[in-house]
Amino acid sequence: MACPREEYEALERLLVGPDGVRSADSRGREKPEEPCPVRTCFQRDVDRITHSKAFRRLRDKTQVFLRPEGDHYRTRLTHTLEVTRLARTVARALHLNEDLAEAIGLGHDLGHTPFGHAGERALRELKGSFFHYEQSLRVVDRLEKDGAGLNLCYETRMGILNHTYGAPDDTREATVARLCDRIAYINHDLDDALRAGILRPEDIPARITEACGDRTSARINSFVTDLISGSAGGEIRMTEPMAEVFDFFHNYMYDAVYRNPTAKREESKVLGLLGSIYDRYLRYPEELPELYRRLAREDGLEQAVCDYIAGMTDSYALQLYSRLFIPAAWTG
Ligand code: MG
């Protein structure tokens, strides 16, 4: 009987050029496994991430706006899906491995804390060192499946670790995912800032709208098509003029949105909230769930408490805080 995976691996020899990673050439998994008869190793990684608990929790984690009340704001999950779609499109156009780009896109934010970057800063302050991309790798290697990990391929793991700007590049698929992450978030965060009334359409600098359009879809399309044409020579990058607009846009978002006092008004409360939970479990480690008690024995208590908190959704952290620190109403 024909083996669908082997057929697809043969197809990859046509689809994936010399700059990409063919799944048959993967450096493989830390714990060797029998290959799947149907899926390539990277297709299998995509499925493992999609079926993970950490992936499902992304739906209730802040992207930028804390606890927004409207239905249409991005969450960490919709951000992840937008990044992944862009990464697949760019990888396909550049004859790279789409499935590897997809796996990296889907996994890149699994280590994000509740309450977005405010939560990340809080954990960094509490523990001394915390970066969501390192935590993403820890989620897939150490925390998923009750501590067994997902045993993903080396290239997927390195792509998840390297998704932050300036990290040494491992594969071109990882670089594509990293740039698509930035294209996605500055555009959707601008869209959400307009939705929130933090910016008005006329506030957007003309340099941005003139170079790449006055709608979110047009702007994303401009950056993605430029990234594809700019990367024709092999190095993954935008053309010089568009890269300058992109940097300008990125800086504008920092000034106008990410550091905007209205958007950040509630952020100082996040340190208090997560700090209280953190201190509580350092004092009473026996109250941690079973997995984290085991991790505390194996990796240290601070790491285990950090793992527990980083994995929480926004709602879970709020409910836990309320259960731990707010007296329940007397109901007779
Ligand atoms: Mg991201």
PDB file of C-alpha atoms in Angstrom, residues 41-297:
ATOM      1  CA  CYS A  41       7.012  15.047  10.981  1.00  0.00           C
ATOM      2  CA  PHE A  42       6.153  18.765  10.731  1.00  0.00           C
ATOM      3  CA  GLN A  43       2.495  18.055   9.933  1.00  0.00           C
ATOM      4  CA  ARG A  44       2.465  15.929  13.051  1.00  0.00           C
ATOM      5  CA  ASP A  45       3.935  18.822  15.076  1.00  0.00           C
ATOM      6  CA  VAL A  46       1.138  21.090  13.805  1.00  0.00           C
ATOM      7  CA  ASP A  47      -1.425  18.580  15.084  1.00  0.00           C
ATOM      8  CA  ARG A  48       0.297  18.096  18.434  1.00  0.00           C
ATOM      9  CA  ILE A  49       0.348  21.839  19.091  1.00  0.00           C
ATOM     10  CA  THR A  50      -3.249  22.322  17.943  1.00  0.00           C
ATOM     11  CA  HIS A  51      -4.421  19.569  20.294  1.00  0.00           C
ATOM     12  CA  SER A  52      -2.420  20.819  23.278  1.00  0.00           C
ATOM     13  CA  LYS A  53      -4.025  22.334  26.347  1.00  0.00           C
ATOM     14  CA  ALA A  54      -1.749  25.377  26.206  1.00  0.00           C
ATOM     15  CA  PHE A  55      -3.065  26.123  22.713  1.00  0.00           C
ATOM     16  CA  ARG A  56      -6.687  26.077  23.898  1.00  0.00           C
ATOM     17  CA  ARG A  57      -5.852  28.430  26.761  1.00  0.00           C
ATOM     18  CA  LEU A  58      -4.669  31.086  24.287  1.00  0.00           C
ATOM     19  CA  ARG A  59      -8.303  31.969  23.640  1.00  0.00           C
ATOM     20  CA  ASP A  60      -8.535  33.619  27.057  1.00  0.00           C
ATOM     21  CA  LYS A  61      -5.186  35.394  27.193  1.00  0.00           C
ATOM     22  CA  THR A  62      -4.803  39.106  26.593  1.00  0.00           C
ATOM     23  CA  GLN A  63      -3.145  40.253  23.393  1.00  0.00           C
ATOM     24  CA  VAL A  64      -2.819  43.973  24.194  1.00  0.00           C
ATOM     25  CA  PHE A  65      -6.053  45.201  25.699  1.00  0.00           C
ATOM     26  CA  LEU A  66      -6.794  43.825  29.151  1.00  0.00           C
ATOM     27  CA  ARG A  67     -10.220  42.218  29.487  1.00  0.00           C
ATOM     28  CA  PRO A  68     -11.853  43.997  26.557  1.00  0.00           C
ATOM     29  CA  GLU A  69     -15.625  43.894  26.548  1.00  0.00           C
ATOM     30  CA  GLY A  70     -16.215  43.865  22.784  1.00  0.00           C
ATOM     31  CA  ASP A  71     -16.486  40.624  20.829  1.00  0.00           C
ATOM     32  CA  HIS A  72     -14.044  41.632  18.115  1.00  0.00           C
ATOM     33  CA  TYR A  73     -10.800  42.312  19.948  1.00  0.00           C
ATOM     34  CA  ARG A  74      -7.904  39.973  19.286  1.00  0.00           C
ATOM     35  CA  THR A  75      -6.923  37.414  21.854  1.00  0.00           C
ATOM     36  CA  ARG A  76      -3.645  35.541  21.949  1.00  0.00           C
ATOM     37  CA  LEU A  77      -5.380  32.749  20.007  1.00  0.00           C
ATOM     38  CA  THR A  78      -6.628  34.879  17.129  1.00  0.00           C
ATOM     39  CA  HIS A  79      -3.221  36.577  17.016  1.00  0.00           C
ATOM     40  CA  THR A  80      -1.599  33.153  16.743  1.00  0.00           C
ATOM     41  CA  LEU A  81      -3.929  32.132  13.911  1.00  0.00           C
ATOM     42  CA  GLU A  82      -3.273  35.366  12.007  1.00  0.00           C
ATOM     43  CA  VAL A  83       0.505  34.904  12.344  1.00  0.00           C
ATOM     44  CA  THR A  84       0.239  31.308  11.203  1.00  0.00           C
ATOM     45  CA  ARG A  85      -1.774  32.150   8.111  1.00  0.00           C
ATOM     46  CA  LEU A  86       0.716  34.827   7.065  1.00  0.00           C
ATOM     47  CA  ALA A  87       3.655  32.520   7.749  1.00  0.00           C
ATOM     48  CA  ARG A  88       2.153  29.778   5.604  1.00  0.00           C
ATOM     49  CA  THR A  89       1.486  32.158   2.733  1.00  0.00           C
ATOM     50  CA  VAL A  90       5.010  33.580   2.794  1.00  0.00           C
ATOM     51  CA  ALA A  91       6.636  30.164   3.210  1.00  0.00           C
ATOM     52  CA  ARG A  92       4.695  28.793   0.245  1.00  0.00           C
ATOM     53  CA  ALA A  93       5.612  31.741  -1.965  1.00  0.00           C
ATOM     54  CA  LEU A  94       9.311  31.362  -1.072  1.00  0.00           C
ATOM     55  CA  HIS A  95       9.387  27.567  -1.552  1.00  0.00           C
ATOM     56  CA  LEU A  96      10.012  26.966   2.125  1.00  0.00           C
ATOM     57  CA  ASN A  97       8.323  24.316   4.247  1.00  0.00           C
ATOM     58  CA  GLU A  98       4.780  25.550   4.925  1.00  0.00           C
ATOM     59  CA  ASP A  99       4.105  22.943   7.575  1.00  0.00           C
ATOM     60  CA  LEU A 100       7.208  23.883   9.558  1.00  0.00           C
ATOM     61  CA  ALA A 101       6.270  27.584   9.320  1.00  0.00           C
ATOM     62  CA  GLU A 102       2.763  26.674  10.504  1.00  0.00           C
ATOM     63  CA  ALA A 103       4.027  24.647  13.471  1.00  0.00           C
ATOM     64  CA  ILE A 104       6.294  27.507  14.540  1.00  0.00           C
ATOM     65  CA  GLY A 105       3.480  30.043  14.136  1.00  0.00           C
ATOM     66  CA  LEU A 106       1.043  27.962  16.165  1.00  0.00           C
ATOM     67  CA  GLY A 107       3.579  27.343  18.925  1.00  0.00           C
ATOM     68  CA  HIS A 108       5.307  30.698  19.136  1.00  0.00           C
ATOM     69  CA  ASP A 109       3.179  32.260  21.885  1.00  0.00           C
ATOM     70  CA  LEU A 110       2.263  29.197  23.965  1.00  0.00           C
ATOM     71  CA  GLY A 111       4.374  30.530  26.843  1.00  0.00           C
ATOM     72  CA  HIS A 112       2.595  33.863  27.064  1.00  0.00           C
ATOM     73  CA  THR A 113       1.378  34.792  30.518  1.00  0.00           C
ATOM     74  CA  PRO A 114      -2.093  35.999  31.425  1.00  0.00           C
ATOM     75  CA  PHE A 115      -2.575  39.762  30.918  1.00  0.00           C
ATOM     76  CA  GLY A 116      -0.140  40.066  28.001  1.00  0.00           C
ATOM     77  CA  HIS A 117       3.132  41.905  28.404  1.00  0.00           C
ATOM     78  CA  ALA A 118       2.053  43.306  31.769  1.00  0.00           C
ATOM     79  CA  GLY A 119       1.932  39.708  33.013  1.00  0.00           C
ATOM     80  CA  GLU A 120       5.288  38.945  31.432  1.00  0.00           C
ATOM     81  CA  ARG A 121       6.875  41.960  33.124  1.00  0.00           C
ATOM     82  CA  ALA A 122       5.319  40.931  36.438  1.00  0.00           C
ATOM     83  CA  LEU A 123       6.750  37.409  36.258  1.00  0.00           C
ATOM     84  CA  ARG A 124      10.146  38.789  35.244  1.00  0.00           C
ATOM     85  CA  GLU A 125      10.129  41.043  38.264  1.00  0.00           C
ATOM     86  CA  LEU A 126       8.994  38.270  40.610  1.00  0.00           C
ATOM     87  CA  LYS A 127      11.284  35.517  39.392  1.00  0.00           C
ATOM     88  CA  GLY A 128      14.225  37.629  38.236  1.00  0.00           C
ATOM     89  CA  SER A 129      14.153  36.289  34.672  1.00  0.00           C
ATOM     90  CA  PHE A 130      11.233  35.413  32.445  1.00  0.00           C
ATOM     91  CA  PHE A 131      10.783  35.559  28.673  1.00  0.00           C
ATOM     92  CA  HIS A 132       7.637  34.272  27.021  1.00  0.00           C
ATOM     93  CA  TYR A 133       9.561  32.675  24.119  1.00  0.00           C
ATOM     94  CA  GLU A 134      11.699  30.622  26.504  1.00  0.00           C
ATOM     95  CA  GLN A 135       8.506  29.669  28.309  1.00  0.00           C
ATOM     96  CA  SER A 136       6.918  28.636  24.968  1.00  0.00           C
ATOM     97  CA  LEU A 137       9.712  26.110  24.510  1.00  0.00           C
ATOM     98  CA  ARG A 138       9.290  24.957  28.100  1.00  0.00           C
ATOM     99  CA  VAL A 139       5.568  24.413  27.480  1.00  0.00           C
ATOM    100  CA  VAL A 140       6.166  22.091  24.537  1.00  0.00           C
ATOM    101  CA  ASP A 141       9.223  20.365  26.047  1.00  0.00           C
ATOM    102  CA  ARG A 142       8.334  20.043  29.690  1.00  0.00           C
ATOM    103  CA  LEU A 143       4.806  21.077  30.689  1.00  0.00           C
ATOM    104  CA  GLU A 144       2.393  19.624  28.162  1.00  0.00           C
ATOM    105  CA  LYS A 145       0.982  16.119  28.585  1.00  0.00           C
ATOM    106  CA  ASP A 146       1.401  16.187  32.362  1.00  0.00           C
ATOM    107  CA  GLY A 147       5.101  16.826  32.135  1.00  0.00           C
ATOM    108  CA  ALA A 148       5.921  14.439  29.277  1.00  0.00           C
ATOM    109  CA  GLY A 149       6.173  17.208  26.656  1.00  0.00           C
ATOM    110  CA  LEU A 150       5.115  17.070  23.004  1.00  0.00           C
ATOM    111  CA  ASN A 151       8.456  15.729  21.740  1.00  0.00           C
ATOM    112  CA  LEU A 152       8.444  18.085  18.750  1.00  0.00           C
ATOM    113  CA  CYS A 153      11.033  18.140  15.976  1.00  0.00           C
ATOM    114  CA  TYR A 154      14.238  20.085  16.569  1.00  0.00           C
ATOM    115  CA  GLU A 155      13.434  22.689  13.864  1.00  0.00           C
ATOM    116  CA  THR A 156       9.984  23.371  15.321  1.00  0.00           C
ATOM    117  CA  ARG A 157      11.422  23.769  18.816  1.00  0.00           C
ATOM    118  CA  MET A 158      14.165  26.144  17.694  1.00  0.00           C
ATOM    119  CA  GLY A 159      11.659  28.171  15.681  1.00  0.00           C
ATOM    120  CA  ILE A 160       9.462  28.541  18.764  1.00  0.00           C
ATOM    121  CA  LEU A 161      12.448  29.656  20.823  1.00  0.00           C
ATOM    122  CA  ASN A 162      13.791  32.068  18.214  1.00  0.00           C
ATOM    123  CA  HIS A 163      10.644  33.935  17.371  1.00  0.00           C
ATOM    124  CA  THR A 164      11.736  37.193  18.953  1.00  0.00           C
ATOM    125  CA  TYR A 165      13.423  39.861  16.873  1.00  0.00           C
ATOM    126  CA  GLY A 166      17.213  39.697  16.898  1.00  0.00           C
ATOM    127  CA  ALA A 167      17.491  36.055  17.922  1.00  0.00           C
ATOM    128  CA  PRO A 168      19.943  33.988  15.900  1.00  0.00           C
ATOM    129  CA  ASP A 169      18.088  32.400  13.022  1.00  0.00           C
ATOM    130  CA  ASP A 170      17.924  28.715  12.764  1.00  0.00           C
ATOM    131  CA  THR A 171      15.801  28.165   9.678  1.00  0.00           C
ATOM    132  CA  ARG A 172      14.272  30.485   7.128  1.00  0.00           C
ATOM    133  CA  GLU A 173      10.879  29.194   8.182  1.00  0.00           C
ATOM    134  CA  ALA A 174      11.615  30.534  11.692  1.00  0.00           C
ATOM    135  CA  THR A 175      12.599  33.932  10.288  1.00  0.00           C
ATOM    136  CA  VAL A 176       9.403  34.040   8.233  1.00  0.00           C
ATOM    137  CA  ALA A 177       7.291  33.241  11.292  1.00  0.00           C
ATOM    138  CA  ARG A 178       9.092  35.895  13.338  1.00  0.00           C
ATOM    139  CA  LEU A 179       8.535  38.625  10.740  1.00  0.00           C
ATOM    140  CA  CYS A 180       4.919  37.551  10.214  1.00  0.00           C
ATOM    141  CA  ASP A 181       4.408  37.826  13.983  1.00  0.00           C
ATOM    142  CA  ARG A 182       5.462  41.481  13.816  1.00  0.00           C
ATOM    143  CA  ILE A 183       3.426  42.198  10.670  1.00  0.00           C
ATOM    144  CA  ALA A 184       0.365  40.651  12.314  1.00  0.00           C
ATOM    145  CA  TYR A 185       0.587  42.372  15.665  1.00  0.00           C
ATOM    146  CA  ILE A 186       1.296  45.942  14.617  1.00  0.00           C
ATOM    147  CA  ASN A 187      -1.579  45.760  12.158  1.00  0.00           C
ATOM    148  CA  HIS A 188      -4.156  44.046  14.345  1.00  0.00           C
ATOM    149  CA  ASP A 189      -3.181  46.076  17.393  1.00  0.00           C
ATOM    150  CA  LEU A 190      -3.714  49.249  15.354  1.00  0.00           C
ATOM    151  CA  ASP A 191      -7.111  47.912  14.301  1.00  0.00           C
ATOM    152  CA  ASP A 192      -7.985  47.131  17.937  1.00  0.00           C
ATOM    153  CA  ALA A 193      -6.723  50.552  19.079  1.00  0.00           C
ATOM    154  CA  LEU A 194      -9.149  52.160  16.604  1.00  0.00           C
ATOM    155  CA  ARG A 195     -11.899  49.860  17.891  1.00  0.00           C
ATOM    156  CA  ALA A 196     -11.106  50.926  21.469  1.00  0.00           C
ATOM    157  CA  GLY A 197     -11.138  54.610  20.555  1.00  0.00           C
ATOM    158  CA  ILE A 198      -7.509  55.020  21.666  1.00  0.00           C
ATOM    159  CA  LEU A 199      -6.747  56.224  18.138  1.00  0.00           C
ATOM    160  CA  ARG A 200      -8.919  57.774  15.462  1.00  0.00           C
ATOM    161  CA  PRO A 201      -8.366  56.898  11.788  1.00  0.00           C
ATOM    162  CA  GLU A 202      -7.089  60.437  11.139  1.00  0.00           C
ATOM    163  CA  ASP A 203      -4.383  59.936  13.790  1.00  0.00           C
ATOM    164  CA  ILE A 204      -2.591  57.304  11.682  1.00  0.00           C
ATOM    165  CA  PRO A 205       0.479  58.997  10.178  1.00  0.00           C
ATOM    166  CA  ALA A 206       0.269  59.666   6.444  1.00  0.00           C
ATOM    167  CA  ARG A 207       3.627  57.934   6.009  1.00  0.00           C
ATOM    168  CA  ILE A 208       1.904  54.658   6.917  1.00  0.00           C
ATOM    169  CA  THR A 209      -1.304  55.081   4.920  1.00  0.00           C
ATOM    170  CA  GLU A 210       0.474  56.433   1.833  1.00  0.00           C
ATOM    171  CA  ALA A 211       2.999  53.602   1.739  1.00  0.00           C
ATOM    172  CA  CYS A 212       0.686  50.707   2.527  1.00  0.00           C
ATOM    173  CA  GLY A 213      -2.954  51.709   2.452  1.00  0.00           C
ATOM    174  CA  ASP A 214      -5.691  52.950   4.732  1.00  0.00           C
ATOM    175  CA  ARG A 215      -7.256  49.645   5.730  1.00  0.00           C
ATOM    176  CA  THR A 216      -5.853  46.806   7.835  1.00  0.00           C
ATOM    177  CA  SER A 217      -6.152  44.280   5.002  1.00  0.00           C
ATOM    178  CA  ALA A 218      -4.354  46.576   2.542  1.00  0.00           C
ATOM    179  CA  ARG A 219      -1.544  47.247   5.010  1.00  0.00           C
ATOM    180  CA  ILE A 220      -1.016  43.573   5.794  1.00  0.00           C
ATOM    181  CA  ASN A 221      -1.065  42.763   2.092  1.00  0.00           C
ATOM    182  CA  SER A 222       1.526  45.477   1.363  1.00  0.00           C
ATOM    183  CA  PHE A 223       3.960  44.165   3.971  1.00  0.00           C
ATOM    184  CA  VAL A 224       3.477  40.515   3.069  1.00  0.00           C
ATOM    185  CA  THR A 225       3.869  40.994  -0.679  1.00  0.00           C
ATOM    186  CA  ASP A 226       6.917  43.185  -0.077  1.00  0.00           C
ATOM    187  CA  LEU A 227       8.421  40.578   2.239  1.00  0.00           C
ATOM    188  CA  ILE A 228       7.974  37.959  -0.487  1.00  0.00           C
ATOM    189  CA  SER A 229       9.561  40.085  -3.210  1.00  0.00           C
ATOM    190  CA  GLY A 230      12.289  41.384  -0.878  1.00  0.00           C
ATOM    191  CA  SER A 231      13.283  37.809  -0.001  1.00  0.00           C
ATOM    192  CA  ALA A 232      13.746  36.677  -3.601  1.00  0.00           C
ATOM    193  CA  GLY A 233      17.529  36.777  -3.174  1.00  0.00           C
ATOM    194  CA  GLY A 234      17.421  34.212  -0.354  1.00  0.00           C
ATOM    195  CA  GLU A 235      17.709  36.450   2.680  1.00  0.00           C
ATOM    196  CA  ILE A 236      14.328  36.876   4.381  1.00  0.00           C
ATOM    197  CA  ARG A 237      13.653  40.614   4.506  1.00  0.00           C
ATOM    198  CA  MET A 238      11.515  43.443   3.205  1.00  0.00           C
ATOM    199  CA  THR A 239      12.832  45.872   0.587  1.00  0.00           C
ATOM    200  CA  GLU A 240      14.655  48.864   2.046  1.00  0.00           C
ATOM    201  CA  PRO A 241      11.870  51.479   1.604  1.00  0.00           C
ATOM    202  CA  MET A 242       9.185  49.194   3.056  1.00  0.00           C
ATOM    203  CA  ALA A 243      11.447  48.071   5.909  1.00  0.00           C
ATOM    204  CA  GLU A 244      11.815  51.754   6.852  1.00  0.00           C
ATOM    205  CA  VAL A 245       8.041  52.268   6.811  1.00  0.00           C
ATOM    206  CA  PHE A 246       7.670  49.113   8.864  1.00  0.00           C
ATOM    207  CA  ASP A 247      10.130  50.340  11.517  1.00  0.00           C
ATOM    208  CA  PHE A 248       8.389  53.713  11.565  1.00  0.00           C
ATOM    209  CA  PHE A 249       5.008  51.958  12.016  1.00  0.00           C
ATOM    210  CA  HIS A 250       6.458  49.770  14.778  1.00  0.00           C
ATOM    211  CA  ASN A 251       7.846  52.777  16.664  1.00  0.00           C
ATOM    212  CA  TYR A 252       4.570  54.624  16.172  1.00  0.00           C
ATOM    213  CA  MET A 253       2.681  51.716  17.772  1.00  0.00           C
ATOM    214  CA  TYR A 254       4.988  51.802  20.791  1.00  0.00           C
ATOM    215  CA  ASP A 255       4.432  55.506  21.300  1.00  0.00           C
ATOM    216  CA  ALA A 256       0.738  55.676  20.459  1.00  0.00           C
ATOM    217  CA  VAL A 257      -0.583  52.353  21.779  1.00  0.00           C
ATOM    218  CA  TYR A 258       1.804  50.108  23.717  1.00  0.00           C
ATOM    219  CA  ARG A 259       2.897  52.942  26.007  1.00  0.00           C
ATOM    220  CA  ASN A 260      -0.432  54.777  25.861  1.00  0.00           C
ATOM    221  CA  PRO A 261      -1.571  55.682  29.411  1.00  0.00           C
ATOM    222  CA  THR A 262      -5.228  54.822  28.652  1.00  0.00           C
ATOM    223  CA  ALA A 263      -4.327  51.364  27.340  1.00  0.00           C
ATOM    224  CA  LYS A 264      -1.953  50.794  30.276  1.00  0.00           C
ATOM    225  CA  ARG A 265      -4.168  52.243  33.005  1.00  0.00           C
ATOM    226  CA  GLU A 266      -4.933  48.899  34.621  1.00  0.00           C
ATOM    227  CA  GLU A 267      -1.525  47.323  34.117  1.00  0.00           C
ATOM    228  CA  SER A 268      -0.075  48.203  37.514  1.00  0.00           C
ATOM    229  CA  LYS A 269      -2.732  45.992  39.083  1.00  0.00           C
ATOM    230  CA  VAL A 270      -1.377  42.953  37.245  1.00  0.00           C
ATOM    231  CA  LEU A 271       1.847  42.896  39.277  1.00  0.00           C
ATOM    232  CA  GLY A 272      -0.162  43.046  42.501  1.00  0.00           C
ATOM    233  CA  LEU A 273      -2.464  40.264  41.383  1.00  0.00           C
ATOM    234  CA  LEU A 274       0.165  37.855  40.048  1.00  0.00           C
ATOM    235  CA  GLY A 275       2.589  38.798  42.826  1.00  0.00           C
ATOM    236  CA  SER A 276       0.060  37.816  45.476  1.00  0.00           C
ATOM    237  CA  ILE A 277      -0.501  34.441  43.831  1.00  0.00           C
ATOM    238  CA  TYR A 278       3.251  33.926  43.406  1.00  0.00           C
ATOM    239  CA  ASP A 279       4.031  34.673  47.068  1.00  0.00           C
ATOM    240  CA  ARG A 280       1.158  32.506  48.225  1.00  0.00           C
ATOM    241  CA  TYR A 281       2.529  29.381  46.512  1.00  0.00           C
ATOM    242  CA  LEU A 282       6.093  30.039  47.610  1.00  0.00           C
ATOM    243  CA  ARG A 283       4.746  29.954  51.171  1.00  0.00           C
ATOM    244  CA  TYR A 284       2.297  27.082  50.671  1.00  0.00           C
ATOM    245  CA  PRO A 285       3.759  24.849  47.929  1.00  0.00           C
ATOM    246  CA  GLU A 286       1.593  21.967  49.107  1.00  0.00           C
ATOM    247  CA  GLU A 287      -1.406  23.843  47.657  1.00  0.00           C
ATOM    248  CA  LEU A 288      -0.031  23.634  44.109  1.00  0.00           C
ATOM    249  CA  PRO A 289      -1.708  21.196  41.683  1.00  0.00           C
ATOM    250  CA  GLU A 290       0.001  17.795  41.455  1.00  0.00           C
ATOM    251  CA  LEU A 291       1.993  18.476  38.263  1.00  0.00           C
ATOM    252  CA  TYR A 292       3.517  21.638  39.731  1.00  0.00           C
ATOM    253  CA  ARG A 293       4.377  19.945  43.036  1.00  0.00           C
ATOM    254  CA  ARG A 294       6.325  17.402  41.014  1.00  0.00           C
ATOM    255  CA  LEU A 295       7.994  20.154  38.950  1.00  0.00           C
ATOM    256  CA  ALA A 296       8.889  21.943  42.194  1.00  0.00           C
ATOM    257  CA  ARG A 297      10.774  18.837  43.331  1.00  0.00           C
TER     258      ARG A 297
END
